[in-house]
């Protein structure tokens, strides 16, 4: 079953430096992802770009972890879910969302979705809307990083198509009942809510005392 | 509202060539995305890789479409949803899924999810599971590329964590009622179903005759 990785000997300063180095790399790759979708250069230029990309990949792979990144937690309590496809600062697939939590435990996040997240022309893929809402609801349902609740069920209702561009998502827990937490949330553009979700989140067996 | 783009003067051979060129580029970027998450090279090597990546991005951006890719349809009927984050051959975020449809209209797809899709350590992010299921159910609900049905609601039930690795998703329409189509589906690993979904898909107002 999923386990988190404890990393020793990393100070908060070390973590900040790692975030700068590898987060900056991921930023460059996000920009490349957007360019890859939108480019109209000819086959010769594409071949030239590919050669540079493949060289960069080979250099990065010269030393790498086995398998996926996992979730690392330092002895100082810093949590590094950096490979996560929604919030991971090292994952170019992630926008990445920056989650803010208020005193009540409710969360919100302001973010921007561009060409890489397009389903219907000019609009966000419905599956991406579901992915963001699943993550936001999961964040509000998990209070303790070592006792996370995982999604049991989630329902998403799409009121209208969500346009690409600046967006906000919000979520809060409506009720906790033993190993289950009930959460609701929505995603909105400047004109209001485009989709809403509710979910039941469950503490996994391996994390129950 | 979302409109599809008709492109003229592209033969099926042209489309195949474009797919090779730009799909191959996206393959290289997918490999780079994985390396970006997993690399352990030092800051100096990262800076060197970033310089190559940024140079490739600048070259690709020297000629590009305004805004997102959209969905292009040729006068021969070839459909190119190449920017799509689930099936788009030009989108490095997409695995990409290759959807197979049988005579009954049911669909299935075999695919592999690696480090870029990780939520709980070693397992697929629940939001990615929802994204895949949303797309698969949408594919079965849409028979005509010019009259697509968009998701009204979708519910996903997670039976257990979905491991990273080889996976399959399947979907079929259970009922059509006017502008609404009801679809069900699931995602499975070698040991069976990990999550199941049902959805209601609606023909958008702009596409109703």
mmCIF file of C-alpha atoms in Angstrom:
data_model
loop_
_atom_site.group_PDB
_atom_site.id
_atom_site.type_symbol
_atom_site.label_atom_id
_atom_site.label_comp_id
_atom_site.label_asym_id
_atom_site.label_seq_id
_atom_site.Cartn_x
_atom_site.Cartn_y
_atom_site.Cartn_z
ATOM 1 C CA UNK A 1 0.000 0.000 0.000
ATOM 2 C CA UNK A 2 1.084 3.588 -0.521
ATOM 3 C CA UNK A 3 3.653 4.825 1.969
ATOM 4 C CA UNK A 4 5.238 8.213 2.284
ATOM 5 C CA UNK A 5 8.993 8.632 2.209
ATOM 6 C CA UNK A 6 10.810 10.304 5.092
ATOM 7 C CA UNK A 7 13.890 12.214 4.007
ATOM 8 C CA UNK A 8 16.446 13.136 6.655
ATOM 9 C CA UNK A 9 19.136 15.831 6.664
ATOM 10 C CA UNK A 10 17.140 18.373 4.637
ATOM 11 C CA UNK A 11 16.729 21.797 6.262
ATOM 12 C CA UNK A 12 13.908 24.144 5.214
ATOM 13 C CA UNK A 13 16.596 26.128 3.299
ATOM 14 C CA UNK A 14 17.620 22.991 1.408
ATOM 15 C CA UNK A 15 13.986 22.382 0.502
ATOM 16 C CA UNK A 16 13.626 25.970 -0.758
ATOM 17 C CA UNK A 17 16.742 25.548 -2.919
ATOM 18 C CA UNK A 18 15.536 22.230 -4.357
ATOM 19 C CA UNK A 19 12.189 23.855 -5.114
ATOM 20 C CA UNK A 20 13.944 26.682 -7.003
ATOM 21 C CA UNK A 21 16.128 24.331 -9.029
ATOM 22 C CA UNK A 22 13.648 21.617 -9.987
ATOM 23 C CA UNK A 23 10.557 23.838 -9.921
ATOM 24 C CA UNK A 24 12.300 26.199 -12.349
ATOM 25 C CA UNK A 25 13.074 23.263 -14.630
ATOM 26 C CA UNK A 26 9.411 22.216 -14.567
ATOM 27 C CA UNK A 27 8.410 25.808 -15.438
ATOM 28 C CA UNK A 28 10.587 25.624 -18.556
ATOM 29 C CA UNK A 29 9.019 22.290 -19.526
ATOM 30 C CA UNK A 30 5.491 23.703 -19.011
ATOM 31 C CA UNK A 31 6.355 26.445 -21.476
ATOM 32 C CA UNK A 32 7.663 23.801 -23.909
ATOM 33 C CA UNK A 33 4.454 21.754 -23.544
ATOM 34 C CA UNK A 34 2.419 24.805 -24.607
ATOM 35 C CA UNK A 35 4.774 25.489 -27.551
ATOM 36 C CA UNK A 36 4.609 21.818 -28.642
ATOM 37 C CA UNK A 37 0.831 22.015 -28.993
ATOM 38 C CA UNK A 38 0.769 25.392 -30.766
ATOM 39 C CA UNK A 39 3.839 25.376 -33.020
ATOM 40 C CA UNK A 40 3.560 25.671 -36.809
ATOM 41 C CA UNK A 41 7.262 25.434 -37.669
ATOM 42 C CA UNK A 42 8.250 22.986 -40.424
ATOM 43 C CA UNK A 43 9.483 19.388 -40.057
ATOM 44 C CA UNK A 44 13.140 20.429 -40.236
ATOM 45 C CA UNK A 45 12.768 22.889 -37.357
ATOM 46 C CA UNK A 46 10.805 20.286 -35.380
ATOM 47 C CA UNK A 47 13.659 17.790 -35.865
ATOM 48 C CA UNK A 48 16.140 20.378 -34.616
ATOM 49 C CA UNK A 49 14.009 21.140 -31.534
ATOM 50 C CA UNK A 50 13.592 17.400 -30.844
ATOM 51 C CA UNK A 51 17.355 16.875 -30.892
ATOM 52 C CA UNK A 52 17.758 19.566 -28.212
ATOM 53 C CA UNK A 53 14.894 18.130 -26.155
ATOM 54 C CA UNK A 54 16.244 14.566 -26.351
ATOM 55 C CA UNK A 55 19.705 15.792 -25.295
ATOM 56 C CA UNK A 56 18.212 17.567 -22.273
ATOM 57 C CA UNK A 57 16.262 14.405 -21.360
ATOM 58 C CA UNK A 58 19.401 12.241 -21.569
ATOM 59 C CA UNK A 59 21.288 14.671 -19.325
ATOM 60 C CA UNK A 60 18.469 14.682 -16.734
ATOM 61 C CA UNK A 61 18.199 10.889 -16.839
ATOM 62 C CA UNK A 62 21.933 10.435 -16.151
ATOM 63 C CA UNK A 63 20.947 10.368 -12.447
ATOM 64 C CA UNK A 64 17.312 9.762 -11.482
ATOM 65 C CA UNK A 65 15.107 8.020 -8.907
ATOM 66 C CA UNK A 66 13.777 4.551 -9.665
ATOM 67 C CA UNK A 67 10.087 4.674 -10.500
ATOM 68 C CA UNK A 68 7.817 7.577 -9.633
ATOM 69 C CA UNK A 69 8.638 10.481 -7.279
ATOM 70 C CA UNK A 70 6.356 9.543 -4.372
ATOM 71 C CA UNK A 71 5.589 11.976 -1.560
ATOM 72 C CA UNK A 72 8.576 12.956 0.540
ATOM 73 C CA UNK A 73 8.325 14.355 4.061
ATOM 74 C CA UNK A 74 11.395 15.876 5.762
ATOM 75 C CA UNK A 75 12.320 15.448 9.409
ATOM 76 C CA UNK A 76 11.433 19.174 9.771
ATOM 77 C CA UNK A 77 7.892 18.427 8.597
ATOM 78 C CA UNK A 78 8.201 19.900 5.102
ATOM 79 C CA UNK A 79 5.963 17.938 2.761
ATOM 80 C CA UNK A 80 7.049 17.526 -0.863
ATOM 81 C CA UNK A 81 4.282 16.098 -3.068
ATOM 82 C CA UNK A 82 6.299 17.484 -5.975
ATOM 83 C CA UNK A 83 5.397 14.847 -8.564
ATOM 84 C CA UNK A 84 1.647 15.381 -8.130
ATOM 85 C CA UNK A 85 -0.167 16.097 -11.462
ATOM 86 C CA UNK A 86 -2.307 18.848 -9.882
ATOM 87 C CA UNK A 87 -0.073 20.601 -7.313
ATOM 88 C CA UNK A 88 3.408 19.169 -8.011
ATOM 89 C CA UNK A 89 5.996 21.912 -8.540
ATOM 90 C CA UNK A 90 8.265 19.366 -10.271
ATOM 91 C CA UNK A 91 5.505 17.994 -12.538
ATOM 92 C CA UNK A 92 5.110 19.924 -15.825
ATOM 93 C CA UNK A 93 1.619 18.415 -16.213
ATOM 94 C CA UNK A 94 0.458 20.293 -13.087
ATOM 95 C CA UNK A 95 -0.595 23.955 -13.641
ATOM 96 C CA UNK A 96 0.472 23.745 -10.648
ATOM 97 C CA UNK A 97 -2.325 24.706 -8.263
ATOM 98 C CA UNK A 98 -1.291 26.592 -5.113
ATOM 99 C CA UNK A 99 -3.775 25.681 -2.386
ATOM 100 C CA UNK A 100 -4.603 28.272 0.297
ATOM 101 C CA UNK A 101 -6.312 27.143 3.492
ATOM 102 C CA UNK A 102 -8.216 29.446 5.857
ATOM 103 C CA UNK A 103 -8.751 29.040 9.612
ATOM 104 C CA UNK A 104 -11.956 27.062 9.093
ATOM 105 C CA UNK A 105 -10.098 24.490 6.969
ATOM 106 C CA UNK A 106 -11.778 25.644 3.743
ATOM 107 C CA UNK A 107 -9.441 25.885 0.743
ATOM 108 C CA UNK A 108 -9.256 28.027 -2.367
ATOM 109 C CA UNK A 109 -6.895 28.312 -5.295
ATOM 110 C CA UNK A 110 -6.540 30.810 -8.136
ATOM 111 C CA UNK A 111 -4.974 29.394 -11.275
ATOM 112 C CA UNK A 112 -4.730 29.708 -15.054
ATOM 113 C CA UNK A 113 -5.407 26.948 -17.595
ATOM 114 C CA UNK A 114 -4.063 27.314 -21.133
ATOM 115 C CA UNK A 115 -3.816 25.284 -24.356
ATOM 116 C CA UNK A 116 -2.643 22.103 -22.597
ATOM 117 C CA UNK A 117 -5.998 21.691 -20.831
ATOM 118 C CA UNK A 118 -8.347 22.288 -23.787
ATOM 119 C CA UNK A 119 -11.263 19.953 -24.562
ATOM 120 C CA UNK A 120 -14.061 21.723 -26.485
ATOM 121 C CA UNK A 121 -12.397 24.512 -28.512
ATOM 122 C CA UNK A 122 -11.471 27.414 -26.219
ATOM 123 C CA UNK A 123 -12.735 25.586 -23.139
ATOM 124 C CA UNK A 124 -11.354 23.353 -20.399
ATOM 125 C CA UNK A 125 -11.675 19.565 -20.895
ATOM 126 C CA UNK A 126 -14.454 18.273 -18.613
ATOM 127 C CA UNK A 127 -12.050 15.660 -17.266
ATOM 128 C CA UNK A 128 -9.598 18.372 -16.217
ATOM 129 C CA UNK A 129 -12.434 20.142 -14.367
ATOM 130 C CA UNK A 130 -13.156 16.845 -12.578
ATOM 131 C CA UNK A 131 -9.446 16.346 -11.800
ATOM 132 C CA UNK A 132 -9.110 19.820 -10.233
ATOM 133 C CA UNK A 133 -12.287 19.358 -8.174
ATOM 134 C CA UNK A 134 -11.223 15.883 -7.008
ATOM 135 C CA UNK A 135 -7.947 17.346 -5.781
ATOM 136 C CA UNK A 136 -9.491 20.398 -4.086
ATOM 137 C CA UNK A 137 -12.083 18.266 -2.297
ATOM 138 C CA UNK A 138 -9.371 15.796 -1.290
ATOM 139 C CA UNK A 139 -7.290 18.644 0.185
ATOM 140 C CA UNK A 140 -10.126 19.812 2.406
ATOM 141 C CA UNK A 141 -10.898 16.246 3.495
ATOM 142 C CA UNK A 142 -7.283 15.538 4.543
ATOM 143 C CA UNK A 143 -6.164 17.429 7.641
ATOM 144 C CA UNK A 144 -3.082 15.384 8.469
ATOM 145 C CA UNK A 145 -0.531 14.625 5.696
ATOM 146 C CA UNK A 146 0.208 11.264 7.304
ATOM 147 C CA UNK A 147 -3.458 10.325 7.626
ATOM 148 C CA UNK A 148 -4.803 11.344 4.225
ATOM 149 C CA UNK A 149 -8.332 10.507 3.164
ATOM 150 C CA UNK A 150 -8.719 9.143 -0.345
ATOM 151 C CA UNK A 151 -11.694 9.662 -2.599
ATOM 152 C CA UNK A 152 -14.542 7.183 -2.080
ATOM 153 C CA UNK A 153 -16.943 8.762 -4.552
ATOM 154 C CA UNK A 154 -17.095 12.111 -6.313
ATOM 155 C CA UNK A 155 -19.913 13.636 -8.358
ATOM 156 C CA UNK A 156 -19.371 16.602 -10.647
ATOM 157 C CA UNK A 157 -22.188 18.662 -12.145
ATOM 158 C CA UNK A 158 -21.251 20.811 -15.129
ATOM 159 C CA UNK A 159 -23.421 23.939 -15.296
ATOM 160 C CA UNK A 160 -21.741 25.346 -18.415
ATOM 161 C CA UNK A 161 -18.469 25.017 -20.315
ATOM 162 C CA UNK A 162 -15.461 26.375 -18.366
ATOM 163 C CA UNK A 163 -13.425 28.796 -20.515
ATOM 164 C CA UNK A 164 -9.630 28.566 -20.699
ATOM 165 C CA UNK A 165 -7.984 31.399 -18.765
ATOM 166 C CA UNK A 166 -8.027 32.587 -15.128
ATOM 167 C CA UNK A 167 -10.107 30.380 -12.818
ATOM 168 C CA UNK A 168 -10.748 29.790 -9.119
ATOM 169 C CA UNK A 169 -11.673 26.637 -7.232
ATOM 170 C CA UNK A 170 -12.965 26.460 -3.662
ATOM 171 C CA UNK A 171 -13.853 23.603 -1.337
ATOM 172 C CA UNK A 172 -14.920 22.918 2.224
ATOM 173 C CA UNK A 173 -15.878 19.981 4.426
ATOM 174 C CA UNK A 174 -19.592 19.782 5.089
ATOM 175 C CA UNK A 175 -19.446 16.879 7.568
ATOM 176 C CA UNK A 176 -17.063 14.316 9.128
ATOM 177 C CA UNK A 177 -18.409 10.938 10.204
ATOM 178 C CA UNK A 178 -15.717 8.581 11.565
ATOM 179 C CA UNK A 179 -13.465 7.475 8.700
ATOM 180 C CA UNK A 180 -15.558 9.437 6.182
ATOM 181 C CA UNK A 181 -15.414 13.145 5.322
ATOM 182 C CA UNK A 182 -18.034 14.806 3.103
ATOM 183 C CA UNK A 183 -16.766 17.725 1.028
ATOM 184 C CA UNK A 184 -18.273 20.152 -1.496
ATOM 185 C CA UNK A 185 -16.666 22.596 -3.882
ATOM 186 C CA UNK A 186 -16.834 24.392 -7.199
ATOM 187 C CA UNK A 187 -14.809 25.891 -9.999
ATOM 188 C CA UNK A 188 -15.618 29.374 -11.275
ATOM 189 C CA UNK A 189 -14.609 31.955 -13.875
ATOM 190 C CA UNK A 190 -15.156 35.731 -13.591
ATOM 191 C CA UNK A 191 -18.858 35.225 -14.378
ATOM 192 C CA UNK A 192 -19.489 32.674 -11.616
ATOM 193 C CA UNK A 193 -19.618 28.941 -10.993
ATOM 194 C CA UNK A 194 -19.160 26.662 -14.036
ATOM 195 C CA UNK A 195 -19.091 23.275 -12.263
ATOM 196 C CA UNK A 196 -19.732 22.001 -8.743
ATOM 197 C CA UNK A 197 -18.783 18.799 -6.969
ATOM 198 C CA UNK A 198 -19.453 16.776 -3.872
ATOM 199 C CA UNK A 199 -17.393 13.890 -2.595
ATOM 200 C CA UNK A 200 -17.024 11.310 0.128
ATOM 201 C CA UNK A 201 -13.436 10.787 1.283
ATOM 202 C CA UNK A 202 -12.297 7.777 3.267
ATOM 203 C CA UNK A 203 -9.309 7.195 5.560
ATOM 204 C CA UNK A 204 -7.404 4.263 4.023
ATOM 205 C CA UNK A 205 -7.117 1.101 6.083
ATOM 206 C CA UNK A 206 -3.305 1.333 6.319
ATOM 207 C CA UNK A 207 -3.587 4.779 7.953
ATOM 208 C CA UNK A 208 -6.212 3.862 10.554
ATOM 209 C CA UNK A 209 -4.291 3.925 13.864
ATOM 210 C CA UNK B 1 -19.547 29.027 -27.969
ATOM 211 C CA UNK B 2 -17.079 26.344 -28.999
ATOM 212 C CA UNK B 3 -16.816 25.807 -32.742
ATOM 213 C CA UNK B 4 -14.750 23.325 -34.666
ATOM 214 C CA UNK B 5 -12.288 24.494 -37.306
ATOM 215 C CA UNK B 6 -12.571 23.218 -40.871
ATOM 216 C CA UNK B 7 -9.208 22.923 -42.605
ATOM 217 C CA UNK B 8 -9.169 22.631 -46.389
ATOM 218 C CA UNK B 9 -6.487 21.285 -48.736
ATOM 219 C CA UNK B 10 -5.261 18.566 -46.357
ATOM 220 C CA UNK B 11 -5.275 15.039 -47.789
ATOM 221 C CA UNK B 12 -5.254 11.974 -45.521
ATOM 222 C CA UNK B 13 -1.536 11.612 -46.410
ATOM 223 C CA UNK B 14 -0.873 15.168 -45.278
ATOM 224 C CA UNK B 15 -2.636 14.420 -42.002
ATOM 225 C CA UNK B 16 -0.515 11.278 -41.485
ATOM 226 C CA UNK B 17 2.658 13.284 -42.101
ATOM 227 C CA UNK B 18 1.613 16.034 -39.687
ATOM 228 C CA UNK B 19 0.823 13.365 -37.095
ATOM 229 C CA UNK B 20 4.307 11.866 -37.509
ATOM 230 C CA UNK B 21 6.070 15.216 -37.212
ATOM 231 C CA UNK B 22 4.182 16.822 -34.354
ATOM 232 C CA UNK B 23 3.201 13.588 -32.612
ATOM 233 C CA UNK B 24 6.859 12.588 -32.569
ATOM 234 C CA UNK B 25 7.754 15.935 -31.020
ATOM 235 C CA UNK B 26 5.116 15.390 -28.317
ATOM 236 C CA UNK B 27 6.578 11.912 -27.641
ATOM 237 C CA UNK B 28 9.967 13.499 -26.967
ATOM 238 C CA UNK B 29 8.371 16.038 -24.614
ATOM 239 C CA UNK B 30 6.486 13.261 -22.754
ATOM 240 C CA UNK B 31 9.815 11.578 -22.127
ATOM 241 C CA UNK B 32 11.231 14.915 -20.886
ATOM 242 C CA UNK B 33 8.246 15.390 -18.531
ATOM 243 C CA UNK B 34 9.015 12.018 -16.911
ATOM 244 C CA UNK B 35 12.726 12.866 -16.640
ATOM 245 C CA UNK B 36 11.914 16.296 -15.123
ATOM 246 C CA UNK B 37 10.010 14.663 -12.265
ATOM 247 C CA UNK B 38 12.576 11.921 -11.589
ATOM 248 C CA UNK B 39 15.951 13.569 -12.167
ATOM 249 C CA UNK B 40 18.543 13.861 -9.404
ATOM 250 C CA UNK B 41 21.242 15.715 -11.357
ATOM 251 C CA UNK B 42 22.774 18.794 -9.683
ATOM 252 C CA UNK B 43 21.802 22.445 -10.162
ATOM 253 C CA UNK B 44 24.518 23.014 -12.779
ATOM 254 C CA UNK B 45 23.268 20.145 -14.964
ATOM 255 C CA UNK B 46 19.685 21.342 -14.499
ATOM 256 C CA UNK B 47 20.716 24.824 -15.705
ATOM 257 C CA UNK B 48 22.341 23.276 -18.771
ATOM 258 C CA UNK B 49 19.236 21.195 -19.557
ATOM 259 C CA UNK B 50 17.016 24.263 -19.080
ATOM 260 C CA UNK B 51 19.073 26.246 -21.584
ATOM 261 C CA UNK B 52 18.520 23.520 -24.202
ATOM 262 C CA UNK B 53 14.806 23.307 -23.381
ATOM 263 C CA UNK B 54 14.319 27.079 -23.548
ATOM 264 C CA UNK B 55 16.134 27.177 -26.904
ATOM 265 C CA UNK B 56 13.832 24.458 -28.296
ATOM 266 C CA UNK B 57 10.787 26.357 -27.008
ATOM 267 C CA UNK B 58 11.930 29.596 -28.669
ATOM 268 C CA UNK B 59 12.434 27.786 -31.980
ATOM 269 C CA UNK B 60 8.979 26.177 -31.810
ATOM 270 C CA UNK B 61 7.354 29.494 -30.877
ATOM 271 C CA UNK B 62 8.902 31.284 -33.891
ATOM 272 C CA UNK B 63 5.724 30.312 -35.748
ATOM 273 C CA UNK B 64 2.635 29.227 -33.772
ATOM 274 C CA UNK B 65 -1.160 29.457 -33.732
ATOM 275 C CA UNK B 66 -2.827 32.164 -31.663
ATOM 276 C CA UNK B 67 -4.379 30.732 -28.526
ATOM 277 C CA UNK B 68 -5.156 27.054 -28.068
ATOM 278 C CA UNK B 69 -5.150 24.344 -30.772
ATOM 279 C CA UNK B 70 -8.909 23.768 -31.042
ATOM 280 C CA UNK B 71 -10.336 20.777 -32.880
ATOM 281 C CA UNK B 72 -9.635 20.730 -36.610
ATOM 282 C CA UNK B 73 -11.687 18.744 -39.125
ATOM 283 C CA UNK B 74 -10.443 18.304 -42.716
ATOM 284 C CA UNK B 75 -12.630 18.411 -45.817
ATOM 285 C CA UNK B 76 -11.902 14.654 -46.086
ATOM 286 C CA UNK B 77 -13.468 14.119 -42.672
ATOM 287 C CA UNK B 78 -10.261 13.543 -40.723
ATOM 288 C CA UNK B 79 -10.748 14.809 -37.204
ATOM 289 C CA UNK B 80 -7.738 16.252 -35.376
ATOM 290 C CA UNK B 81 -8.412 16.804 -31.653
ATOM 291 C CA UNK B 82 -4.629 16.888 -31.288
ATOM 292 C CA UNK B 83 -4.419 19.355 -28.411
ATOM 293 C CA UNK B 84 -6.722 17.292 -26.173
ATOM 294 C CA UNK B 85 -5.201 16.510 -22.726
ATOM 295 C CA UNK B 86 -6.467 12.896 -22.798
ATOM 296 C CA UNK B 87 -6.224 11.773 -26.457
ATOM 297 C CA UNK B 88 -4.261 14.570 -28.159
ATOM 298 C CA UNK B 89 -1.231 13.230 -30.057
ATOM 299 C CA UNK B 90 0.291 16.742 -29.994
ATOM 300 C CA UNK B 91 -0.318 17.266 -26.272
ATOM 301 C CA UNK B 92 2.520 15.944 -24.031
ATOM 302 C CA UNK B 93 0.115 15.967 -21.064
ATOM 303 C CA UNK B 94 -2.012 13.266 -22.774
ATOM 304 C CA UNK B 95 -0.779 9.647 -22.301
ATOM 305 C CA UNK B 96 -2.322 9.739 -25.087
ATOM 306 C CA UNK B 97 -5.256 7.350 -24.952
ATOM 307 C CA UNK B 98 -6.089 5.503 -28.200
ATOM 308 C CA UNK B 99 -9.812 4.845 -28.200
ATOM 309 C CA UNK B 100 -11.139 1.705 -29.928
ATOM 310 C CA UNK B 101 -14.828 1.483 -30.756
ATOM 311 C CA UNK B 102 -16.687 -1.759 -31.496
ATOM 312 C CA UNK B 103 -19.792 -2.233 -33.661
ATOM 313 C CA UNK B 104 -22.131 -1.672 -30.718
ATOM 314 C CA UNK B 105 -20.563 1.756 -30.083
ATOM 315 C CA UNK B 106 -18.860 0.603 -26.868
ATOM 316 C CA UNK B 107 -15.268 1.834 -26.450
ATOM 317 C CA UNK B 108 -12.148 0.544 -24.790
ATOM 318 C CA UNK B 109 -8.583 1.728 -24.451
ATOM 319 C CA UNK B 110 -5.382 0.139 -23.162
ATOM 320 C CA UNK B 111 -2.834 2.576 -21.831
ATOM 321 C CA UNK B 112 0.061 3.065 -19.435
ATOM 322 C CA UNK B 113 0.323 5.723 -16.706
ATOM 323 C CA UNK B 114 3.744 6.561 -15.264
ATOM 324 C CA UNK B 115 5.318 9.039 -12.826
ATOM 325 C CA UNK B 116 3.516 12.066 -14.310
ATOM 326 C CA UNK B 117 0.134 10.781 -13.116
ATOM 327 C CA UNK B 118 1.038 9.821 -9.532
ATOM 328 C CA UNK B 119 -1.090 10.884 -6.549
ATOM 329 C CA UNK B 120 -0.698 8.512 -3.574
ATOM 330 C CA UNK B 121 2.821 7.022 -3.803
ATOM 331 C CA UNK B 122 2.928 4.398 -6.584
ATOM 332 C CA UNK B 123 -0.702 4.996 -7.503
ATOM 333 C CA UNK B 124 -2.694 7.061 -9.987
ATOM 334 C CA UNK B 125 -4.046 10.419 -8.748
ATOM 335 C CA UNK B 126 -7.814 10.074 -8.171
ATOM 336 C CA UNK B 127 -8.386 13.141 -10.323
ATOM 337 C CA UNK B 128 -6.567 11.504 -13.243
ATOM 338 C CA UNK B 129 -8.819 8.457 -12.855
ATOM 339 C CA UNK B 130 -11.823 10.805 -13.030
ATOM 340 C CA UNK B 131 -10.365 12.605 -16.066
ATOM 341 C CA UNK B 132 -9.862 9.355 -17.988
ATOM 342 C CA UNK B 133 -13.365 8.130 -17.125
ATOM 343 C CA UNK B 134 -14.938 11.468 -18.071
ATOM 344 C CA UNK B 135 -13.263 11.257 -21.459
ATOM 345 C CA UNK B 136 -14.131 7.603 -22.109
ATOM 346 C CA UNK B 137 -17.777 8.152 -21.165
ATOM 347 C CA UNK B 138 -17.869 11.293 -23.330
ATOM 348 C CA UNK B 139 -16.514 9.308 -26.298
ATOM 349 C CA UNK B 140 -19.282 6.722 -26.072
ATOM 350 C CA UNK B 141 -21.927 9.430 -25.668
ATOM 351 C CA UNK B 142 -20.796 11.352 -28.776
ATOM 352 C CA UNK B 143 -21.555 9.605 -32.062
ATOM 353 C CA UNK B 144 -21.120 12.558 -34.400
ATOM 354 C CA UNK B 145 -17.971 14.735 -34.116
ATOM 355 C CA UNK B 146 -20.008 17.780 -35.138
ATOM 356 C CA UNK B 147 -22.776 17.070 -32.649
ATOM 357 C CA UNK B 148 -20.803 16.214 -29.545
ATOM 358 C CA UNK B 149 -22.482 15.714 -26.209
ATOM 359 C CA UNK B 150 -20.814 17.387 -23.271
ATOM 360 C CA UNK B 151 -20.800 16.111 -19.719
ATOM 361 C CA UNK B 152 -23.858 17.097 -17.659
ATOM 362 C CA UNK B 153 -22.929 15.133 -14.556
ATOM 363 C CA UNK B 154 -20.434 12.386 -13.800
ATOM 364 C CA UNK B 155 -20.070 10.242 -10.678
ATOM 365 C CA UNK B 156 -16.960 8.206 -9.988
ATOM 366 C CA UNK B 157 -16.767 5.496 -7.342
ATOM 367 C CA UNK B 158 -13.249 4.459 -6.289
ATOM 368 C CA UNK B 159 -13.166 0.803 -5.204
ATOM 369 C CA UNK B 160 -9.437 0.768 -4.454
ATOM 370 C CA UNK B 161 -6.303 2.702 -5.370
ATOM 371 C CA UNK B 162 -5.337 2.347 -9.056
ATOM 372 C CA UNK B 163 -1.654 1.355 -9.408
ATOM 373 C CA UNK B 164 0.638 3.125 -11.891
ATOM 374 C CA UNK B 165 1.404 0.882 -14.898
ATOM 375 C CA UNK B 166 -0.683 -0.815 -17.585
ATOM 376 C CA UNK B 167 -4.409 -0.085 -17.360
ATOM 377 C CA UNK B 168 -7.610 -0.464 -19.368
ATOM 378 C CA UNK B 169 -10.738 1.660 -19.494
ATOM 379 C CA UNK B 170 -14.073 0.680 -21.034
ATOM 380 C CA UNK B 171 -17.363 2.470 -21.531
ATOM 381 C CA UNK B 172 -20.759 2.045 -23.153
ATOM 382 C CA UNK B 173 -24.034 3.919 -23.496
ATOM 383 C CA UNK B 174 -26.779 2.481 -21.336
ATOM 384 C CA UNK B 175 -29.611 4.710 -22.647
ATOM 385 C CA UNK B 176 -30.301 7.700 -24.939
ATOM 386 C CA UNK B 177 -33.200 10.009 -24.158
ATOM 387 C CA UNK B 178 -33.501 12.968 -26.573
ATOM 388 C CA UNK B 179 -30.614 15.373 -25.977
ATOM 389 C CA UNK B 180 -29.312 13.206 -23.105
ATOM 390 C CA UNK B 181 -27.145 10.085 -23.248
ATOM 391 C CA UNK B 182 -26.476 7.931 -20.171
ATOM 392 C CA UNK B 183 -23.108 6.185 -20.118
ATOM 393 C CA UNK B 184 -21.272 3.852 -17.736
ATOM 394 C CA UNK B 185 -17.662 2.700 -17.626
ATOM 395 C CA UNK B 186 -14.728 1.625 -15.511
ATOM 396 C CA UNK B 187 -10.970 1.569 -15.246
ATOM 397 C CA UNK B 188 -9.155 -1.674 -14.409
ATOM 398 C CA UNK B 189 -5.712 -3.136 -13.766
ATOM 399 C CA UNK B 190 -4.720 -6.788 -14.236
ATOM 400 C CA UNK B 191 -6.576 -7.697 -11.027
ATOM 401 C CA UNK B 192 -9.893 -6.132 -12.049
ATOM 402 C CA UNK B 193 -11.899 -2.933 -11.739
ATOM 403 C CA UNK B 194 -10.429 -0.167 -9.545
ATOM 404 C CA UNK B 195 -12.992 2.592 -10.232
ATOM 405 C CA UNK B 196 -16.328 2.859 -11.995
ATOM 406 C CA UNK B 197 -18.300 5.809 -13.337
ATOM 407 C CA UNK B 198 -21.673 6.822 -14.665
ATOM 408 C CA UNK B 199 -22.493 10.014 -16.501
ATOM 409 C CA UNK B 200 -25.214 12.002 -18.197
ATOM 410 C CA UNK B 201 -24.093 13.709 -21.408
ATOM 411 C CA UNK B 202 -26.005 16.532 -23.042
ATOM 412 C CA UNK B 203 -26.080 17.865 -26.618
ATOM 413 C CA UNK B 204 -25.070 21.546 -26.338
ATOM 414 C CA UNK B 205 -27.616 24.156 -27.390
ATOM 415 C CA UNK B 206 -25.439 25.411 -30.287
ATOM 416 C CA UNK B 207 -25.332 21.921 -31.846
ATOM 417 C CA UNK B 208 -29.063 21.204 -31.678
ATOM 418 C CA UNK B 209 -30.141 21.371 -35.334
#
